[in-house]
Coordinates of C-alpha atoms in Angstrom, one line a residue:
X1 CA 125.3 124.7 101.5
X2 CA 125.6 124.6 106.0
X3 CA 122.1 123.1 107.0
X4 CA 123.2 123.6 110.2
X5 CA 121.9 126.6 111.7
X6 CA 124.7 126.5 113.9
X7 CA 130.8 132.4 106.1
X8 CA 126.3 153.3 90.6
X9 CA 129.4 154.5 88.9
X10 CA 130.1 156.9 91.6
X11 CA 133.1 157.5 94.0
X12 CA 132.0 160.4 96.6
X13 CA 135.1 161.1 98.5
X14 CA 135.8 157.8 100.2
X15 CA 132.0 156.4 100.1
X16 CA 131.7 153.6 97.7
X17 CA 128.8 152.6 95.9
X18 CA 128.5 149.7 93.5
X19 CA 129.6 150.6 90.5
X20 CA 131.8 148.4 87.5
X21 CA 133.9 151.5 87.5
X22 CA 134.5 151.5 90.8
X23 CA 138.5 151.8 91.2
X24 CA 139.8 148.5 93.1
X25 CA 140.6 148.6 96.6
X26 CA 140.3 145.8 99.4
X27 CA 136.3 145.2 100.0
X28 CA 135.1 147.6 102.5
X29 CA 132.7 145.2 104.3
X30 CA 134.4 142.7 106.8
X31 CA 132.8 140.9 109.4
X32 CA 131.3 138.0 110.9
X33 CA 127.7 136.5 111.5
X34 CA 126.3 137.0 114.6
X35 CA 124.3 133.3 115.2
X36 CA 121.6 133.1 118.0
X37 CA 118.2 134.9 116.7
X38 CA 117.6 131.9 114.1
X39 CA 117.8 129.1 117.0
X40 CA 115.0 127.3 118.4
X41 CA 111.4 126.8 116.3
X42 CA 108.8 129.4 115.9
X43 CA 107.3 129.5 119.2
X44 CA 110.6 129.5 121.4
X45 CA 111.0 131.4 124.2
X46 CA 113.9 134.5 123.7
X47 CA 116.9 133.3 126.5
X48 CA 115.6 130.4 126.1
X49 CA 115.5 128.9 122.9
X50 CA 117.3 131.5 121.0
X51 CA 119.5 134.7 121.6
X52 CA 120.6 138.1 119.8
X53 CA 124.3 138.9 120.9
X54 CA 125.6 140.9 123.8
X55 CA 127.2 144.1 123.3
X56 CA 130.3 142.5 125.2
X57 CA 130.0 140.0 122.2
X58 CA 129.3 143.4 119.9
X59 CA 132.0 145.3 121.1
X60 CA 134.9 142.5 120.5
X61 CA 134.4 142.4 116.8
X62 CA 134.6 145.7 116.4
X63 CA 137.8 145.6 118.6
X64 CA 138.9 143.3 116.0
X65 CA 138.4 145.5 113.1
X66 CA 135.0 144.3 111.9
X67 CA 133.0 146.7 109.7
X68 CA 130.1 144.3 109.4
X69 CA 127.5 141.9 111.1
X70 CA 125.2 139.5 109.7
X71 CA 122.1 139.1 111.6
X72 CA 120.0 136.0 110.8
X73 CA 116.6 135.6 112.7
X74 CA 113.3 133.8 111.9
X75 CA 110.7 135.3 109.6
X76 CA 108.1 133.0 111.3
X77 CA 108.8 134.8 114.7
X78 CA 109.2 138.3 113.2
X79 CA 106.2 137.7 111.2
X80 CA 103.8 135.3 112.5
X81 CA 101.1 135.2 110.2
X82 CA 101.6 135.9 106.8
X83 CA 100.3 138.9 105.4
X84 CA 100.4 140.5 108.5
X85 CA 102.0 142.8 111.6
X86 CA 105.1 142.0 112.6
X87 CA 105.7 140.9 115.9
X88 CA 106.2 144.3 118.3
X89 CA 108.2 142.2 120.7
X90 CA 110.5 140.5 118.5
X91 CA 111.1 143.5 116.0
X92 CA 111.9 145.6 119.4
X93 CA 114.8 142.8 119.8
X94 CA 116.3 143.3 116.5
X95 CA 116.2 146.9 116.3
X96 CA 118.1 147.0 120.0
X97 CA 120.5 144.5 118.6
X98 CA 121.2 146.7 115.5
X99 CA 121.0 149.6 117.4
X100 CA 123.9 148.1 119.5
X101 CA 126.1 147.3 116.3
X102 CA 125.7 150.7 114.9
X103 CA 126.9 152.1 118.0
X104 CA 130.4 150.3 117.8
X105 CA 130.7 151.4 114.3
X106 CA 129.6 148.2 112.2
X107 CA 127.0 147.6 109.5
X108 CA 123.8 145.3 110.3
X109 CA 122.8 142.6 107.6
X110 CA 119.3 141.8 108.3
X111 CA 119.3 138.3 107.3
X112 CA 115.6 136.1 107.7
X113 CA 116.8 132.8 108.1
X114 CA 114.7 130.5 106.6
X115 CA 116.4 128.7 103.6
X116 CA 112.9 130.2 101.4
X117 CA 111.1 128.7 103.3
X118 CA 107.8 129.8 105.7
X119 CA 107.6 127.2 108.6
X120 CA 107.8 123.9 105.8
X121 CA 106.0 126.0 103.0
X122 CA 108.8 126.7 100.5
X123 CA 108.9 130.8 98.9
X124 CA 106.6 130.8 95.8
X125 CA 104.0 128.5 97.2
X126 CA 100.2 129.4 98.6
X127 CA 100.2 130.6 101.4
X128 CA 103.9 131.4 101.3
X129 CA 103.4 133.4 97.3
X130 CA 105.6 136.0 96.1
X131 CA 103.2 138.6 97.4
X132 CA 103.4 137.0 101.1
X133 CA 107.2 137.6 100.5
X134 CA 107.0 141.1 99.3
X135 CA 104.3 141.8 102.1
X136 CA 106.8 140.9 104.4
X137 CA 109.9 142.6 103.0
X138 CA 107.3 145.5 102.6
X139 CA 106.9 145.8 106.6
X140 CA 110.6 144.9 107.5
X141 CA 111.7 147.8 104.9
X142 CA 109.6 150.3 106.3
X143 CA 110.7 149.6 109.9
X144 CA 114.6 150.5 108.8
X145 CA 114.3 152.3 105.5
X146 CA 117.1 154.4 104.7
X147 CA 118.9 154.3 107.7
X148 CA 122.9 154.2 107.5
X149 CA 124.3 151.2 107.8
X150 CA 121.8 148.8 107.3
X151 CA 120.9 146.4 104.8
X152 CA 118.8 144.0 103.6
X153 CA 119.8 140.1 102.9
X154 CA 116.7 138.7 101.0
X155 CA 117.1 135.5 102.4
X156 CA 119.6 132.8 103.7
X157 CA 120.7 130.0 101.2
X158 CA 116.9 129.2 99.1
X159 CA 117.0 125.7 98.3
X160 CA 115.2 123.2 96.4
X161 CA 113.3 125.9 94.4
X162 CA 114.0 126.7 90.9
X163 CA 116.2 129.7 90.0
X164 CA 113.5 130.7 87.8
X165 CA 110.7 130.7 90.4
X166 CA 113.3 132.3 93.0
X167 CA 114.0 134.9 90.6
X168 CA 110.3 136.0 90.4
X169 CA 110.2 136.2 94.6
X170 CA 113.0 138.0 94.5
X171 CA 112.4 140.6 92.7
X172 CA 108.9 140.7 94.4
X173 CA 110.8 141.8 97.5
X174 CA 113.0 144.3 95.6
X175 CA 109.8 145.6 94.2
X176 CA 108.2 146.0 97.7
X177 CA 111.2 147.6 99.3
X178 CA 111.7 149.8 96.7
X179 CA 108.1 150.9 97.1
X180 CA 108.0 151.5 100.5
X181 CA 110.5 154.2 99.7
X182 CA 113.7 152.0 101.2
X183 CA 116.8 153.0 99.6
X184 CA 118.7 150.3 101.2
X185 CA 121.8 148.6 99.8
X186 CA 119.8 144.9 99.0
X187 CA 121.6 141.6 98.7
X188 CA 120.3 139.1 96.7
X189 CA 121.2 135.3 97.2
X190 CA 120.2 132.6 94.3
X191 CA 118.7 128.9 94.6
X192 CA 120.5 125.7 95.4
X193 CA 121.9 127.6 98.8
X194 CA 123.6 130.4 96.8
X195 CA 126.3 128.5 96.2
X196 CA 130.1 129.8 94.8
X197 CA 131.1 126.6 93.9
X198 CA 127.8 125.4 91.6
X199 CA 126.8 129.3 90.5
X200 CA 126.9 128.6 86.9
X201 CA 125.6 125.1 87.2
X202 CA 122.1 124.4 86.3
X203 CA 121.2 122.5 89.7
X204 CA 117.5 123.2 89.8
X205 CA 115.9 125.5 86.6
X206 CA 118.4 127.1 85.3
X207 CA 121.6 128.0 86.7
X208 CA 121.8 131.6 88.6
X209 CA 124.5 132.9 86.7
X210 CA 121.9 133.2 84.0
X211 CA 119.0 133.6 85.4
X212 CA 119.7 135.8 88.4
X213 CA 120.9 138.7 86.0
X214 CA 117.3 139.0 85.7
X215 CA 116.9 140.9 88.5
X216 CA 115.3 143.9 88.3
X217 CA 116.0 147.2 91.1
X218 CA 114.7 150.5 90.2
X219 CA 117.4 151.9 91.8
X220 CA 119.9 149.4 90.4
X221 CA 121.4 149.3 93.9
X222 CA 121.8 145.5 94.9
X223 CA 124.8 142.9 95.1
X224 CA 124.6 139.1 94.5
X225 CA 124.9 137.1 98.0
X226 CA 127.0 133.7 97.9
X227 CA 128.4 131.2 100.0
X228 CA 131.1 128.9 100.3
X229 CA 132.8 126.7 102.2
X230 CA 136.0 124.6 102.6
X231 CA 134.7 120.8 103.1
X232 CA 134.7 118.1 100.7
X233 CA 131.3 118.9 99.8
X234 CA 130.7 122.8 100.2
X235 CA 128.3 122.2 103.3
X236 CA 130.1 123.4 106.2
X237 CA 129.2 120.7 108.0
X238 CA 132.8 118.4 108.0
X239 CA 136.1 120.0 110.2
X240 CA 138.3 118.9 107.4
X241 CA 138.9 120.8 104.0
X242 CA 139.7 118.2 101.4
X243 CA 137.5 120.9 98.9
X244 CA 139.3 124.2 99.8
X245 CA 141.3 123.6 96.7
X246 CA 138.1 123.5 94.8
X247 CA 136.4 126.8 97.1
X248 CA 139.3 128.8 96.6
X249 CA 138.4 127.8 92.3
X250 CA 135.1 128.6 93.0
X251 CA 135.4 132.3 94.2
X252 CA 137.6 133.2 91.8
X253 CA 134.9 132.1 89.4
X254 CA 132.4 133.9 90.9
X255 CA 134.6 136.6 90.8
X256 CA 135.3 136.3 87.2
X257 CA 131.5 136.2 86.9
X258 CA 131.0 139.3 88.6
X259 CA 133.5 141.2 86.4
X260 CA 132.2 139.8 83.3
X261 CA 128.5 141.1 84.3
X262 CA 129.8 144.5 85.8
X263 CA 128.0 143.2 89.3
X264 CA 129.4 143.7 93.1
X265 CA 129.4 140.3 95.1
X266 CA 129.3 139.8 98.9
X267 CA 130.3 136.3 100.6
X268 CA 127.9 135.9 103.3
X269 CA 128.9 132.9 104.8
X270 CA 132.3 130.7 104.7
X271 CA 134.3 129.0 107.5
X272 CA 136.4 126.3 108.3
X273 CA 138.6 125.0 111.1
X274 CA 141.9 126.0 111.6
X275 CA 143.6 122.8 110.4
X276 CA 146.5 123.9 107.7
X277 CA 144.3 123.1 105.0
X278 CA 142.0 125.3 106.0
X279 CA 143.6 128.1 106.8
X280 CA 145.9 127.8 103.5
X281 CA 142.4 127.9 102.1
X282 CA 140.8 130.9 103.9
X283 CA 144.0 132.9 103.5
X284 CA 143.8 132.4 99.4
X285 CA 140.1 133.1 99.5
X286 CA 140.8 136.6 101.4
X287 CA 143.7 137.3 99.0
X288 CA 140.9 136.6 95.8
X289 CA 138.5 138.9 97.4
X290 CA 141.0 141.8 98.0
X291 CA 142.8 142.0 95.0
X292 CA 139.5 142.4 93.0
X293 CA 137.9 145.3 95.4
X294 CA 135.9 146.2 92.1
X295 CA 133.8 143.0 92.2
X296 CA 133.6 142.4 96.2
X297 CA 131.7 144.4 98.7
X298 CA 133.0 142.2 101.4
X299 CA 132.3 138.8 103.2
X300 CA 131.1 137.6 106.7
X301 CA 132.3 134.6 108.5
X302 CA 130.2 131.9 109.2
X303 CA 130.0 132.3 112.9
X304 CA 129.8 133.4 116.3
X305 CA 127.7 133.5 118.7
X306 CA 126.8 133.2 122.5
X307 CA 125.5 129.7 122.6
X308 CA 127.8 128.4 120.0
X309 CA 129.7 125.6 121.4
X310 CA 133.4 125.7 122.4
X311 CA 134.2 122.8 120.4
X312 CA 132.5 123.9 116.8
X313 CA 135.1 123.6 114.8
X314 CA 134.5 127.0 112.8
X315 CA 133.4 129.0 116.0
X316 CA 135.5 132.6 116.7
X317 CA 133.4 133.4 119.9
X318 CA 135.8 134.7 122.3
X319 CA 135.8 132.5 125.1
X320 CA 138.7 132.5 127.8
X321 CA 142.1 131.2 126.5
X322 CA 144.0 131.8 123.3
X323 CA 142.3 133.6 120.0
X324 CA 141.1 131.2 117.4
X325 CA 143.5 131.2 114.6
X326 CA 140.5 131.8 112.4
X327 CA 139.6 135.1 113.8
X328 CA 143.8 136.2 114.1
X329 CA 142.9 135.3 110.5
X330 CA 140.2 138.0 109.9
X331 CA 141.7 140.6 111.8
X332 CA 144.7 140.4 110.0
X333 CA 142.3 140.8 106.4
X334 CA 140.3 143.5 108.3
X335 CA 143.8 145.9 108.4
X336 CA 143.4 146.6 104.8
X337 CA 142.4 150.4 104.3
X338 CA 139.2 150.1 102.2
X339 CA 136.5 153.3 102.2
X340 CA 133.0 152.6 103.4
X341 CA 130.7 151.1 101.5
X342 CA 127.2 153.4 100.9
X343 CA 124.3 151.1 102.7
X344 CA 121.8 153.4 101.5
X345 CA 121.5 154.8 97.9
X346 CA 121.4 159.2 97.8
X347 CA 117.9 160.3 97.3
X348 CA 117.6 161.2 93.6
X349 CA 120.6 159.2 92.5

């Protein structure tokens, strides 16, 4: 999918927990990833070579009726040795970014945005192994464990690896969080970028609407992660969408998917420009998601940002001059009355 790095059968009052009996409604997550913190190589200096966002930059999409922020950053500058501490500085910048989001009202995704890979050593690999992985989901869960509002993306768009062998990391992670005593509402992504469009295609080892129903929670408390977007050919990397036909196909057979399995879904990342194609597209995809509340958790657009340029094509930074019809677009879905989705499973439950 984008390259670039520039889209519990319980009802408690109105808290919603994934559930296949959960009673449709529009998803409750809507929002918007936050670009800037996976920037730069491993070493970059912070204002420099990357950037978390403002709360000026905070406070707008929450304006705008946001209920949810994906956050990618580097595992290599969070972590920077595998096996071991994570970076004081760097962790102090995420957990002031999130503490910044939760304060105007929206969810955090914590999102490492490394494609499952560590520097060029791809997830499942010495020194990257499973047990690297979990080591460092291990840490990272501790630092937020079971606090509202946040939770945990496994990883952004694995590629090249074999659903089979990302299966195994996965639930590596899962196992770690879960032992740590993390509660958290987890989101896992499959192999060949966590495609919609290719989700029950055997692209590399199985395809991961097989093989990712082998994933394993203790606390069964986990949605799948997938992405989608509107070019020709699903990378989000083209300001045309001759293939929104075929993305607007593909969620609703994800969706289909999800019901079939009695799973919850969340679309991480989509976008497109704001051509009529693309907005025809993006309006159909929103429409998919909220008529079939029981299988969505919600989506994020793919992006904004500080240092994303004026003239990206998908960008819905605010900048002076007239609102991108993009995020009008969003707004607009964000009216829908949905309750709030439960980010961290009841003790005991």
């Amino acid at each position: 999918m984008r390259t670039r790095r520039h889209l519990t059968a319980l009802l408690l009052a109105a808290v919603l927990v994934p559930s296949p009996t959960l009673a449709a409604g529009p998803p409750c997550y809507r929002g918007v990833n936050l670009s800037g913190g996976e920037y730069g190589e491993r070493d970059g200096i912070y204002g420099t070579n990357y950037t978390y966002p403002s709360e000026e930059t905070i406070r707008y999409f929450a304006e705008k009726g946001m209920t949810i922020v994906r956050l990618p950053f580097r595992w290599e500058r969070l972590q920077p040795a595998l096996g071991g501490r994570l970076d004081e500085d760097e962790l102090k910048r995420i957990k002031d970014t999130v503490g910044l989001i939760r304060k105007h009202g929206m969810a955090v995704l914590l999102d490492p945005h490394n494609f499952g890979y560590y520097d060029k050593v791809q997830v499942g690999t010495a020194p990257a192994t499973d047990a690297a992985f979990g080591d460092f989901w291990a840490r990272l869960a501790v630092e937020f464990a079971n606090q509202d509002g946040v939770l945990f993306g496994l990883m952004n768009e694995p590629h090249d690896i074999k659903a089979t062998d990302w299966l195994d990391a996965a639930n590596a992670a899962i196992r770690s969080i879960r032992a740590v005593g993390a509660r958290n509402l987890i989101l896992v992504p499959g192999t060949a970028w966590s495609g919609a469009h290719s989700w029950e295609e055997d692209v590399i080892g199985g395809a991961n609407g097989t093989v990712m129903l082998g994933v394993r929670d203790p606390l069964d408390f986990y949605a799948y992660e997938v992405h989608q977007y509107l070019d020709i050919d699903s990378s989000g990397t083209h300001p045309t969408c001759e293939g929104a036909t075929a993305a607007v196909e593909a969620i609703a057979g994800v969706t289909a998917w999800l019901k079939k399995n009695h799973k919850r879904g969340f679309l991480g990342e989509f976008g497109a420009a704001a051509d009529k194609d693309c907005m025809s597209g993006l309006t159909e995809i929103y429409s998919t998601m909220s008529d079939n509340g029981e299988a969505w958790l919600g989506w994020s657009y793919w992006a904004a940002g500080e240092w994303w340029p004026a003239d990206e094509p998908f960008n819905v930074q605010p900048r002076k001059g007239a609102e991108r019809p993009q995020m009008r677009l969003l707004a607009n879905s964000a009216k829908a009355k949905a309750g709030a989705c439960a980010s961290v499973k009841p003790a005991g439950k």
